[in-house]
Amino acid sequence: MTDNALSLFQLCDSNFPTGSFSHSFGLETYIQNDIVHNQETFSEWLKVYLHEQLAYADGLAARLIYQALEENDTEKIWELDRILTVQNLARESRDGTQRIGDRFLNISESIYEIPMLTNYRNQLRKKFAFGHPAIVFTMVGHHLQVPKETTILFYLYSTIASLVQNAVRAIPLGQTAGQKVIYTFQKELRQATDKIMHLDESEFGVVSPGLELSQMQHERVNIRIFSS
Amino acid sequence: MSEWTGILELDMENRQGKTVAKNVYFQGAFKVMRPVYLNNYSYPCYYLLNPGGGYLDGDTYRMKVSLDEQAQLTLTTQSATKVYKTPKTQVYQETEFFLKKDSYLEYLPDALIAYKDAKYFQKNVVHMEKGATLLYSDIVTPGWSPEGSKFSYDMIRLKTEIYMDHKLVVFDHIKLQPEMQQINDLGFMEGYTHLGSLIVVSEKTNDRLLDRLYETIHNEVGEFSFGLSNLAIPGFTIRIIANTTQVIEQVITACHHVISEEWYQKKPSFLRKY
């Protein structure tokens, strides 16, 4: 592994303080309804979330943003920032992602001196952009010259790893069970990355109804430990 | 001869307080019936119809509807949209709406029934000016097959883009591909068979309305599950999963009543069809 990939690895740590620990993206609704209650049912949810929502939105966006960065097409990046935000029809997930994106950008700006991050910050300040973690992550990955495919794979890993930590606390699962899920998900992450590399741009933002419904329903679940 | 199977254009304007058509044009397998002014409203309801009874392999449909400032319109279909099997090429329907300031459009079509081996792609693009109001619904059924099995269609793709003053503000993309997905399971249809959506964009949206809608839907009888959430601009989406078209229609109608009462102090018309 190159040192650059190691740098990007830091951003994948579930302790990287982006605030993702307070977002379940609908998982808590399934937990409250007793549909997700153990390692097996959690893995089932995580698979659907990865392959049917994350891949079509954040994943495909990461690929397109990497390409836009290579071509110096900043307009395309702002366009993707907007579509990534407005395709998220559940308010809590949309707002939560925006907050995570903002904090992700803050920390990344304090670690790296990347002109594109400053550019993104200015867009946010002027309210021309919303802020999204997949965009910040890809900007850092591109800057570190980590290949496109690896950047996407690492981004998916970081999202899955923090969701596993959240599941460990919320279901609850044992720490070992959580680590087992992360280990078995290597295959799923490769598969999702491979799919993302071959997706047509017209496939952007496909969402499966049940996941989205659970994200909307979360606004009104009784006991909540997560903000989404 | 146009390359489209069916074309429809409808331009509405407000003439001294009454909404009338200034242009109605259709060609091929797409038609509107005479406008009906239900309940003595100042604006009409147009019923769309497909004279062939359904969409066939490779069919392409294009609809363009424009509303001038303060024009109001109800648009619906005469019956369910049927997409027959498409062995070669998917059926494509493209709709563009142009809503000027203070106009009002409710587009509430009947359910979509995709037959065995059918592929259907629907793209709706709405261009709104600030102050315009949109109510849009759709219902997707599990389709029809001679054997009576559900979800035997190949693919249904529904893409909706809403632009407010030229900026993208809503993007919705549903793709149901039963053979590739665990369609009945967690994350997809959660054991239900029918999917309904209602997207509303209006400056008048507030939390009180959403609470009232939530209560209203919550009190509806029938087996269904639903979600309700604010958009990034004033407006909201409601998604409903159920086991019959009727239950979804009942929920959408209940919401339509609440919205009409809150915003216009009136009852919406019953869209008589049968």
Short mmCIF file of C-alpha atoms in Angstrom, two decimals:
data_model
loop_
_atom_site.label_atom_id
_atom_site.label_comp_id
_atom_site.label_asym_id
_atom_site.label_seq_id
_atom_site.Cartn_x
_atom_site.Cartn_y
_atom_site.Cartn_z
CA MET A 1 0.00 0.00 0.00
CA THR A 2 1.32 3.43 -0.87
CA ASP A 3 1.69 6.16 1.74
CA ASN A 4 -0.96 8.09 -0.11
CA ALA A 5 -3.47 5.30 0.26
CA LEU A 6 -2.52 5.22 3.92
CA SER A 7 -3.39 8.93 4.17
CA LEU A 8 -6.78 8.27 2.64
CA PHE A 9 -7.19 5.42 5.09
CA GLN A 10 -7.23 7.94 7.92
CA LEU A 11 -10.47 9.34 6.50
CA CYS A 12 -12.03 5.87 6.64
CA ASP A 13 -11.63 5.51 10.39
CA SER A 14 -15.04 5.33 12.01
CA ASN A 15 -13.59 7.63 14.69
CA PHE A 16 -12.86 10.32 12.13
CA PRO A 17 -15.02 13.05 13.66
CA THR A 18 -17.52 13.83 10.91
CA GLY A 19 -20.59 13.27 13.03
CA SER A 20 -21.58 10.15 11.10
CA PHE A 21 -21.99 8.36 14.44
CA SER A 22 -25.29 10.19 14.93
CA HIS A 23 -26.87 9.10 11.64
CA SER A 24 -28.44 5.73 10.90
CA PHE A 25 -30.03 6.62 7.51
CA GLY A 26 -33.23 4.75 8.29
CA LEU A 27 -31.64 1.79 10.06
CA GLU A 28 -33.11 2.92 13.38
CA THR A 29 -36.63 2.68 11.92
CA TYR A 30 -35.99 -0.97 11.07
CA ILE A 31 -34.56 -1.55 14.55
CA GLN A 32 -37.61 0.08 16.18
CA ASN A 33 -39.92 -2.08 14.07
CA ASP A 34 -37.93 -5.14 15.14
CA ILE A 35 -37.08 -6.00 11.54
CA VAL A 36 -33.36 -5.54 12.13
CA HIS A 37 -32.45 -7.22 15.43
CA ASN A 38 -29.29 -9.30 14.97
CA GLN A 39 -26.15 -9.69 12.87
CA GLU A 40 -27.98 -11.53 10.12
CA THR A 41 -30.86 -9.08 9.70
CA PHE A 42 -28.46 -6.14 9.99
CA SER A 43 -26.26 -7.59 7.21
CA GLU A 44 -29.35 -7.92 5.05
CA TRP A 45 -30.21 -4.24 5.56
CA LEU A 46 -26.62 -3.17 5.00
CA LYS A 47 -26.44 -5.08 1.71
CA VAL A 48 -29.56 -3.41 0.35
CA TYR A 49 -28.37 0.00 1.55
CA LEU A 50 -24.96 -0.47 -0.10
CA HIS A 51 -26.09 -1.94 -3.42
CA GLU A 52 -29.41 -0.17 -3.91
CA GLN A 53 -28.86 3.32 -2.55
CA LEU A 54 -25.25 4.14 -1.76
CA ALA A 55 -23.92 2.75 -5.07
CA TYR A 56 -26.36 4.74 -7.24
CA ALA A 57 -25.93 8.00 -5.34
CA ASP A 58 -22.64 8.55 -3.43
CA GLY A 59 -20.76 5.79 -5.30
CA LEU A 60 -21.62 6.84 -8.83
CA ALA A 61 -21.15 10.49 -7.83
CA ALA A 62 -17.65 9.72 -6.50
CA ARG A 63 -16.71 8.21 -9.86
CA LEU A 64 -18.11 11.16 -11.81
CA ILE A 65 -16.45 13.67 -9.49
CA TYR A 66 -13.08 11.96 -9.80
CA GLN A 67 -13.46 12.20 -13.55
CA ALA A 68 -14.53 15.85 -13.34
CA LEU A 69 -11.45 16.59 -11.20
CA GLU A 70 -9.24 14.94 -13.81
CA GLU A 71 -10.84 17.08 -16.49
CA ASN A 72 -10.85 20.19 -14.31
CA ASP A 73 -14.59 20.50 -14.84
CA THR A 74 -15.67 22.30 -11.65
CA GLU A 75 -19.14 23.09 -12.99
CA LYS A 76 -19.82 19.37 -13.13
CA ILE A 77 -18.83 19.04 -9.46
CA TRP A 78 -21.28 21.72 -8.32
CA GLU A 79 -23.95 20.12 -10.45
CA LEU A 80 -23.32 16.76 -8.74
CA ASP A 81 -23.33 18.43 -5.32
CA ARG A 82 -26.83 19.72 -6.07
CA ILE A 83 -28.27 16.54 -7.53
CA LEU A 84 -26.78 14.45 -4.69
CA THR A 85 -28.56 16.67 -2.21
CA VAL A 86 -31.95 17.06 -3.88
CA GLN A 87 -32.28 13.36 -4.79
CA ASN A 88 -32.31 12.63 -1.07
CA LEU A 89 -36.05 13.03 -0.51
CA ALA A 90 -35.96 12.20 3.21
CA ARG A 91 -35.24 15.46 5.04
CA GLU A 92 -33.23 14.02 7.93
CA SER A 93 -30.95 12.01 5.68
CA ARG A 94 -30.51 15.01 3.38
CA ASP A 95 -29.76 17.47 6.18
CA GLY A 96 -27.59 14.95 8.03
CA THR A 97 -25.48 14.23 4.97
CA GLN A 98 -25.03 17.95 4.44
CA ARG A 99 -23.80 18.39 8.03
CA ILE A 100 -21.41 15.44 7.70
CA GLY A 101 -20.15 16.92 4.43
CA ASP A 102 -19.54 20.25 6.12
CA ARG A 103 -17.54 18.73 9.00
CA PHE A 104 -15.69 16.40 6.67
CA LEU A 105 -14.64 19.43 4.67
CA ASN A 106 -13.55 21.30 7.81
CA ILE A 107 -11.26 18.54 9.03
CA SER A 108 -9.89 17.81 5.56
CA GLU A 109 -9.14 21.51 5.08
CA SER A 110 -7.21 21.56 8.35
CA ILE A 111 -5.12 18.52 7.38
CA TYR A 112 -4.50 19.21 3.70
CA GLU A 113 -3.86 22.22 1.60
CA ILE A 114 -5.92 21.39 -1.43
CA PRO A 115 -7.11 24.35 -3.51
CA MET A 116 -10.22 22.42 -4.57
CA LEU A 117 -11.29 22.04 -0.93
CA THR A 118 -10.98 25.81 -0.47
CA ASN A 119 -12.95 26.27 -3.65
CA TYR A 120 -15.67 23.94 -2.31
CA ARG A 121 -15.73 25.82 1.01
CA ASN A 122 -16.26 29.09 -0.83
CA GLN A 123 -19.13 27.60 -2.79
CA LEU A 124 -20.71 26.46 0.48
CA ARG A 125 -20.21 29.85 2.09
CA LYS A 126 -21.95 31.56 -0.80
CA LYS A 127 -24.69 28.93 -0.62
CA PHE A 128 -23.96 27.90 -4.20
CA ALA A 129 -23.34 24.35 -2.98
CA PHE A 130 -24.74 22.13 -0.22
CA GLY A 131 -21.79 20.00 0.91
CA HIS A 132 -21.45 16.23 0.64
CA PRO A 133 -18.95 13.78 2.19
CA ALA A 134 -18.56 11.77 -1.05
CA ILE A 135 -17.37 14.94 -2.79
CA VAL A 136 -14.86 15.87 -0.07
CA PHE A 137 -13.55 12.29 0.12
CA THR A 138 -13.10 12.10 -3.66
CA MET A 139 -11.33 15.47 -3.72
CA VAL A 140 -8.84 14.20 -1.13
CA GLY A 141 -8.44 10.84 -2.91
CA HIS A 142 -7.80 12.57 -6.22
CA HIS A 143 -5.32 14.97 -4.62
CA LEU A 144 -3.42 12.04 -3.06
CA GLN A 145 -3.36 10.38 -6.47
CA VAL A 146 -5.09 7.31 -5.13
CA PRO A 147 -6.67 5.62 -8.18
CA LYS A 148 -10.35 6.25 -8.88
CA GLU A 149 -11.49 2.73 -8.13
CA THR A 150 -9.60 2.58 -4.82
CA THR A 151 -11.00 5.96 -3.79
CA ILE A 152 -14.55 4.72 -4.41
CA LEU A 153 -13.86 1.45 -2.57
CA PHE A 154 -12.42 3.33 0.43
CA TYR A 155 -15.34 5.73 0.51
CA LEU A 156 -17.84 2.86 0.56
CA TYR A 157 -15.75 1.16 3.26
CA SER A 158 -15.77 4.28 5.43
CA THR A 159 -19.56 4.58 5.18
CA ILE A 160 -20.14 0.89 5.91
CA ALA A 161 -17.67 0.90 8.83
CA SER A 162 -19.43 3.78 10.56
CA LEU A 163 -22.86 2.22 10.00
CA VAL A 164 -21.57 -1.00 11.58
CA GLN A 165 -20.37 0.96 14.62
CA ASN A 166 -23.82 2.56 14.86
CA ALA A 167 -25.49 -0.85 14.61
CA VAL A 168 -23.23 -2.22 17.35
CA ARG A 169 -24.51 0.51 19.67
CA ALA A 170 -28.15 0.51 18.59
CA ILE A 171 -29.21 -3.12 18.03
CA PRO A 172 -26.94 -3.85 20.04
CA LEU A 173 -24.39 -6.23 18.52
CA GLY A 174 -21.15 -7.39 20.08
CA GLN A 175 -18.00 -5.63 18.88
CA THR A 176 -16.79 -8.96 17.48
CA ALA A 177 -20.02 -9.45 15.54
CA GLY A 178 -19.55 -5.95 14.12
CA GLN A 179 -16.01 -6.74 12.99
CA LYS A 180 -17.25 -9.96 11.40
CA VAL A 181 -19.78 -7.98 9.38
CA ILE A 182 -17.06 -5.61 8.18
CA TYR A 183 -14.88 -8.58 7.23
CA THR A 184 -17.61 -10.37 5.29
CA PHE A 185 -18.49 -7.12 3.55
CA GLN A 186 -15.19 -6.99 1.69
CA LYS A 187 -16.77 -9.07 -1.08
CA GLU A 188 -19.85 -6.81 -1.16
CA LEU A 189 -17.71 -3.66 -1.31
CA ARG A 190 -15.69 -5.03 -4.26
CA GLN A 191 -18.91 -5.99 -6.01
CA ALA A 192 -20.45 -2.56 -5.44
CA THR A 193 -17.29 -0.80 -6.64
CA ASP A 194 -17.23 -2.94 -9.74
CA LYS A 195 -20.86 -2.10 -10.46
CA ILE A 196 -20.23 1.61 -9.91
CA MET A 197 -17.33 1.54 -12.40
CA HIS A 198 -19.70 0.21 -15.06
CA LEU A 199 -22.89 2.14 -14.29
CA ASP A 200 -24.22 4.48 -16.90
CA GLU A 201 -24.62 8.07 -15.69
CA SER A 202 -28.36 7.84 -16.44
CA GLU A 203 -28.64 5.35 -13.55
CA PHE A 204 -27.83 8.09 -11.06
CA GLY A 205 -29.95 8.40 -7.94
CA VAL A 206 -31.97 5.20 -8.17
CA VAL A 207 -33.51 4.59 -4.78
CA SER A 208 -35.35 1.55 -3.51
CA PRO A 209 -38.73 2.49 -2.06
CA GLY A 210 -38.50 0.70 1.30
CA LEU A 211 -35.18 2.25 2.30
CA GLU A 212 -36.42 5.71 1.48
CA LEU A 213 -39.68 5.13 3.32
CA SER A 214 -37.78 4.10 6.46
CA GLN A 215 -35.67 7.25 6.20
CA MET A 216 -38.80 9.39 5.99
CA GLN A 217 -40.50 7.48 8.80
CA HIS A 218 -37.54 8.05 11.08
CA GLU A 219 -38.73 11.65 11.59
CA ARG A 220 -41.57 10.27 13.67
CA VAL A 221 -40.17 7.18 15.42
CA ASN A 222 -40.73 7.22 19.17
CA ILE A 223 -37.36 6.58 20.72
CA ARG A 224 -34.42 7.90 18.78
CA ILE A 225 -30.73 7.77 19.43
CA PHE A 226 -29.89 8.92 15.89
CA SER A 227 -30.78 12.12 14.04
CA SER A 228 -31.65 10.26 10.85
CA MET B 1 -45.11 12.50 -39.84
CA SER B 2 -43.61 12.80 -36.42
CA GLU B 3 -41.31 10.14 -35.00
CA TRP B 4 -43.42 9.98 -31.82
CA THR B 5 -46.26 7.49 -31.40
CA GLY B 6 -48.27 10.17 -29.70
CA ILE B 7 -47.84 13.88 -29.05
CA LEU B 8 -49.91 16.15 -26.90
CA GLU B 9 -49.56 19.85 -26.24
CA LEU B 10 -51.72 21.85 -23.93
CA ASP B 11 -51.20 25.56 -23.17
CA MET B 12 -53.44 27.19 -20.59
CA GLU B 13 -53.99 30.84 -19.74
CA ASN B 14 -56.04 32.82 -17.28
CA ARG B 15 -58.62 34.96 -19.09
CA GLN B 16 -60.42 37.31 -16.70
CA GLY B 17 -60.32 34.87 -13.84
CA LYS B 18 -61.15 31.79 -15.85
CA THR B 19 -58.55 29.30 -17.07
CA VAL B 20 -58.96 28.36 -20.71
CA ALA B 21 -56.82 26.60 -23.28
CA LYS B 22 -55.00 28.79 -25.73
CA ASN B 23 -53.53 25.83 -27.57
CA VAL B 24 -54.57 22.20 -27.66
CA TYR B 25 -52.74 19.95 -30.07
CA PHE B 26 -52.53 16.20 -30.26
CA GLN B 27 -51.40 13.74 -32.83
CA GLY B 28 -51.18 9.98 -33.06
CA ALA B 29 -52.07 7.76 -30.16
CA PHE B 30 -52.54 10.47 -27.54
CA LYS B 31 -55.69 12.50 -26.93
CA VAL B 32 -57.45 14.75 -24.47
CA MET B 33 -61.19 14.86 -24.06
CA ARG B 34 -63.17 18.09 -23.92
CA PRO B 35 -62.40 20.06 -20.80
CA VAL B 36 -64.81 19.69 -17.91
CA TYR B 37 -65.38 22.51 -15.44
CA LEU B 38 -66.23 20.40 -12.41
CA ASN B 39 -68.18 21.99 -9.52
CA ASN B 40 -68.34 25.26 -11.46
CA TYR B 41 -64.64 25.86 -10.85
CA SER B 42 -62.93 28.62 -12.74
CA TYR B 43 -60.49 26.10 -14.16
CA PRO B 44 -60.88 22.93 -16.18
CA CYS B 45 -60.07 19.29 -15.77
CA TYR B 46 -58.65 17.52 -18.79
CA TYR B 47 -58.75 13.74 -19.16
CA LEU B 48 -55.93 12.16 -21.10
CA LEU B 49 -56.59 9.06 -23.07
CA ASN B 50 -54.79 6.54 -25.12
CA PRO B 51 -57.12 5.54 -27.95
CA GLY B 52 -55.24 2.29 -28.50
CA GLY B 53 -55.97 1.17 -24.96
CA GLY B 54 -52.34 0.67 -24.04
CA TYR B 55 -48.70 1.19 -24.92
CA LEU B 56 -47.00 -1.21 -27.32
CA ASP B 57 -43.43 -2.26 -28.00
CA GLY B 58 -41.23 0.71 -28.87
CA ASP B 59 -43.98 3.32 -28.42
CA THR B 60 -42.86 6.85 -27.59
CA TYR B 61 -45.11 9.50 -26.13
CA ARG B 62 -44.46 13.15 -25.58
CA MET B 63 -46.60 15.57 -23.63
CA LYS B 64 -45.99 19.25 -23.06
CA VAL B 65 -48.20 21.29 -20.78
CA SER B 66 -47.74 25.01 -20.11
CA LEU B 67 -49.55 27.16 -17.62
CA ASP B 68 -49.35 30.94 -17.86
CA GLU B 69 -49.41 33.18 -14.80
CA GLN B 70 -52.39 32.40 -12.58
CA ALA B 71 -53.67 29.63 -14.82
CA GLN B 72 -54.98 26.54 -13.03
CA LEU B 73 -55.43 23.03 -14.32
CA THR B 74 -56.39 19.53 -13.25
CA LEU B 75 -54.95 16.83 -15.45
CA THR B 76 -55.72 13.16 -15.11
CA THR B 77 -56.13 10.04 -17.19
CA GLN B 78 -59.36 8.35 -18.18
CA SER B 79 -58.16 4.97 -16.97
CA ALA B 80 -55.02 3.08 -15.93
CA THR B 81 -51.97 3.23 -18.17
CA LYS B 82 -51.27 -0.22 -19.55
CA VAL B 83 -47.91 -1.17 -20.95
CA TYR B 84 -48.08 -4.40 -22.94
CA LYS B 85 -45.08 -6.68 -23.34
CA THR B 86 -42.13 -5.05 -25.07
CA PRO B 87 -40.06 -7.83 -26.63
CA LYS B 88 -37.73 -5.42 -28.44
CA THR B 89 -37.78 -1.82 -27.28
CA GLN B 90 -38.98 -0.20 -24.09
CA VAL B 91 -41.93 2.17 -24.07
CA TYR B 92 -40.87 5.74 -23.39
CA GLN B 93 -43.03 8.58 -22.14
CA GLU B 94 -41.70 12.06 -21.73
CA THR B 95 -43.64 14.85 -20.10
CA GLU B 96 -42.65 18.47 -19.70
CA PHE B 97 -44.54 20.96 -17.58
CA PHE B 98 -43.96 24.70 -17.62
CA LEU B 99 -45.54 26.48 -14.68
CA LYS B 100 -45.39 30.25 -14.60
CA LYS B 101 -45.65 32.32 -11.43
CA ASP B 102 -48.85 31.75 -9.41
CA SER B 103 -50.08 28.96 -11.65
CA TYR B 104 -51.49 25.76 -10.21
CA LEU B 105 -51.24 22.28 -11.66
CA GLU B 106 -52.57 19.06 -10.26
CA TYR B 107 -51.51 16.06 -12.31
CA LEU B 108 -53.08 12.96 -10.84
CA PRO B 109 -52.96 10.12 -13.35
CA ASP B 110 -54.36 6.64 -12.77
CA ALA B 111 -52.19 3.67 -11.90
CA LEU B 112 -49.58 2.14 -14.14
CA ILE B 113 -50.04 -1.51 -15.09
CA ALA B 114 -47.02 -3.08 -16.74
CA TYR B 115 -47.74 -6.44 -18.36
CA LYS B 116 -45.48 -9.47 -18.33
CA ASP B 117 -42.10 -8.73 -19.99
CA ALA B 118 -42.84 -5.01 -20.34
CA LYS B 119 -40.21 -2.29 -20.09
CA TYR B 120 -41.36 1.24 -19.38
CA PHE B 121 -39.40 4.43 -18.92
CA GLN B 122 -41.17 7.60 -17.86
CA LYS B 123 -39.46 10.94 -17.59
CA ASN B 124 -41.19 13.95 -16.11
CA VAL B 125 -39.53 17.34 -16.14
CA VAL B 126 -41.19 20.28 -14.41
CA HIS B 127 -40.00 23.85 -14.90
CA MET B 128 -41.51 26.10 -12.26
CA GLU B 129 -41.32 29.76 -11.43
CA LYS B 130 -41.37 30.82 -7.82
CA GLY B 131 -44.96 31.09 -6.60
CA ALA B 132 -46.25 28.25 -8.78
CA THR B 133 -47.87 25.18 -7.19
CA LEU B 134 -47.55 21.57 -8.25
CA LEU B 135 -49.37 18.46 -7.04
CA TYR B 136 -48.12 15.33 -8.74
CA SER B 137 -48.95 11.73 -7.99
CA ASP B 138 -48.24 8.34 -9.44
CA ILE B 139 -49.17 4.76 -8.60
CA VAL B 140 -47.26 1.69 -9.71
CA THR B 141 -49.03 -1.68 -9.56
CA PRO B 142 -47.29 -5.07 -9.59
CA GLY B 143 -48.55 -5.45 -13.16
CA TRP B 144 -50.41 -8.15 -14.96
CA SER B 145 -49.53 -11.56 -16.35
CA PRO B 146 -51.70 -14.31 -17.84
CA GLU B 147 -50.65 -16.64 -15.01
CA GLY B 148 -51.68 -14.09 -12.42
CA SER B 149 -48.16 -13.78 -11.02
CA LYS B 150 -47.08 -10.39 -9.68
CA PHE B 151 -44.02 -8.41 -10.73
CA SER B 152 -43.65 -10.23 -14.04
CA TYR B 153 -42.73 -7.05 -15.92
CA ASP B 154 -39.15 -6.50 -16.95
CA MET B 155 -38.53 -2.97 -15.75
CA ILE B 156 -40.26 0.20 -14.67
CA ARG B 157 -38.21 3.34 -14.47
CA LEU B 158 -39.73 6.62 -13.31
CA LYS B 159 -37.58 9.72 -13.34
CA THR B 160 -38.85 13.08 -12.13
CA GLU B 161 -36.89 16.31 -12.21
CA ILE B 162 -38.27 19.56 -10.86
CA TYR B 163 -36.56 22.87 -11.59
CA MET B 164 -37.40 26.06 -9.72
CA ASP B 165 -36.26 29.19 -11.53
CA HIS B 166 -33.94 26.99 -13.63
CA LYS B 167 -32.32 25.26 -10.65
CA LEU B 168 -32.78 21.55 -9.98
CA VAL B 169 -34.66 21.26 -6.68
CA VAL B 170 -36.14 17.74 -6.74
CA PHE B 171 -34.78 14.57 -8.32
CA ASP B 172 -36.61 11.29 -7.96
CA HIS B 173 -35.56 8.08 -9.64
CA ILE B 174 -37.35 4.79 -9.06
CA LYS B 175 -36.23 1.70 -10.92
CA LEU B 176 -38.06 -1.55 -10.34
CA GLN B 177 -36.53 -4.56 -12.01
CA PRO B 178 -38.12 -7.56 -10.28
CA GLU B 179 -35.86 -10.21 -11.75
CA MET B 180 -32.72 -8.43 -10.56
CA GLN B 181 -34.04 -7.36 -7.16
CA GLN B 182 -35.50 -9.03 -4.08
CA ILE B 183 -38.60 -6.97 -4.81
CA ASN B 184 -40.76 -8.30 -1.97
CA ASP B 185 -38.12 -7.95 0.67
CA LEU B 186 -36.62 -5.52 3.11
CA GLY B 187 -35.60 -2.24 1.55
CA PHE B 188 -37.69 -2.72 -1.59
CA MET B 189 -41.44 -3.22 -1.26
CA GLU B 190 -41.30 -4.58 2.29
CA GLY B 191 -43.85 -7.29 1.45
CA TYR B 192 -46.28 -4.86 -0.21
CA THR B 193 -47.14 -4.81 -3.90
CA HIS B 194 -48.20 -1.26 -4.86
CA LEU B 195 -46.19 1.94 -4.67
CA GLY B 196 -47.67 5.42 -4.62
CA SER B 197 -46.03 8.84 -4.55
CA LEU B 198 -47.32 12.34 -4.08
CA ILE B 199 -44.96 15.25 -4.66
CA VAL B 200 -46.17 18.71 -3.75
CA VAL B 201 -44.27 21.93 -4.34
CA SER B 202 -45.71 25.14 -2.94
CA GLU B 203 -44.61 28.21 -1.03
CA LYS B 204 -47.59 27.62 1.26
CA THR B 205 -46.10 24.44 2.76
CA ASN B 206 -45.51 24.54 6.49
CA ASP B 207 -44.98 22.11 9.37
CA ARG B 208 -48.57 22.45 10.55
CA LEU B 209 -49.81 21.14 7.20
CA LEU B 210 -47.38 18.23 7.35
CA ASP B 211 -48.54 17.34 10.86
CA ARG B 212 -52.14 17.45 9.72
CA LEU B 213 -51.39 15.28 6.69
CA TYR B 214 -49.54 12.83 8.88
CA GLU B 215 -52.52 12.56 11.24
CA THR B 216 -54.93 12.23 8.31
CA ILE B 217 -52.97 9.41 6.67
CA HIS B 218 -52.37 7.75 10.01
CA ASN B 219 -56.14 7.57 10.57
CA GLU B 220 -56.93 6.09 7.17
CA VAL B 221 -58.05 2.48 7.30
CA GLY B 222 -56.42 -0.23 5.23
CA GLU B 223 -53.12 -2.02 5.11
CA PHE B 224 -50.32 0.28 4.07
CA SER B 225 -47.13 1.95 5.18
CA PHE B 226 -46.12 5.51 4.39
CA GLY B 227 -43.45 8.16 4.75
CA LEU B 228 -43.77 11.92 4.59
CA SER B 229 -40.95 14.44 4.39
CA ASN B 230 -40.09 18.02 3.49
CA LEU B 231 -38.25 18.72 0.26
CA ALA B 232 -35.17 20.94 0.05
CA ILE B 233 -37.54 23.74 -1.05
CA PRO B 234 -41.05 24.48 0.31
CA GLY B 235 -42.90 21.29 -0.50
CA PHE B 236 -43.00 17.64 0.47
CA THR B 237 -43.09 14.04 -0.73
CA ILE B 238 -45.38 11.28 0.46
CA ARG B 239 -44.59 7.67 -0.38
CA ILE B 240 -47.10 4.91 0.23
CA ILE B 241 -46.72 1.17 -0.11
CA ALA B 242 -49.88 -0.95 -0.04
CA ASN B 243 -51.51 -4.00 -1.58
CA THR B 244 -54.16 -2.36 -3.74
CA THR B 245 -54.45 0.68 -5.99
CA GLN B 246 -57.59 1.67 -4.10
CA VAL B 247 -55.82 2.06 -0.77
CA ILE B 248 -53.19 4.33 -2.32
CA GLU B 249 -55.87 6.35 -4.13
CA GLN B 250 -57.76 6.70 -0.87
CA VAL B 251 -54.65 8.06 0.91
CA ILE B 252 -53.81 10.45 -1.95
CA THR B 253 -57.42 11.66 -2.09
CA ALA B 254 -57.44 12.26 1.67
CA CYS B 255 -54.26 14.32 1.35
CA HIS B 256 -55.67 16.21 -1.63
CA HIS B 257 -58.69 17.16 0.49
CA VAL B 258 -56.54 18.44 3.33
CA ILE B 259 -54.37 20.48 0.97
CA SER B 260 -57.35 22.01 -0.88
CA GLU B 261 -59.05 22.85 2.37
CA GLU B 262 -55.95 24.38 3.98
CA TRP B 263 -54.85 26.39 0.98
CA TYR B 264 -58.01 27.18 -0.95
CA GLN B 265 -60.83 26.53 1.55
CA LYS B 266 -62.55 24.18 -0.86
CA LYS B 267 -63.11 20.54 -1.61
CA PRO B 268 -61.37 18.99 -4.61
CA SER B 269 -63.62 17.48 -7.26
CA PHE B 270 -64.20 13.80 -7.44
CA LEU B 271 -62.60 12.78 -10.71
CA ARG B 272 -65.50 10.73 -12.08
CA LYS B 273 -64.33 8.22 -14.63
CA TYR B 274 -66.44 5.12 -14.68
#
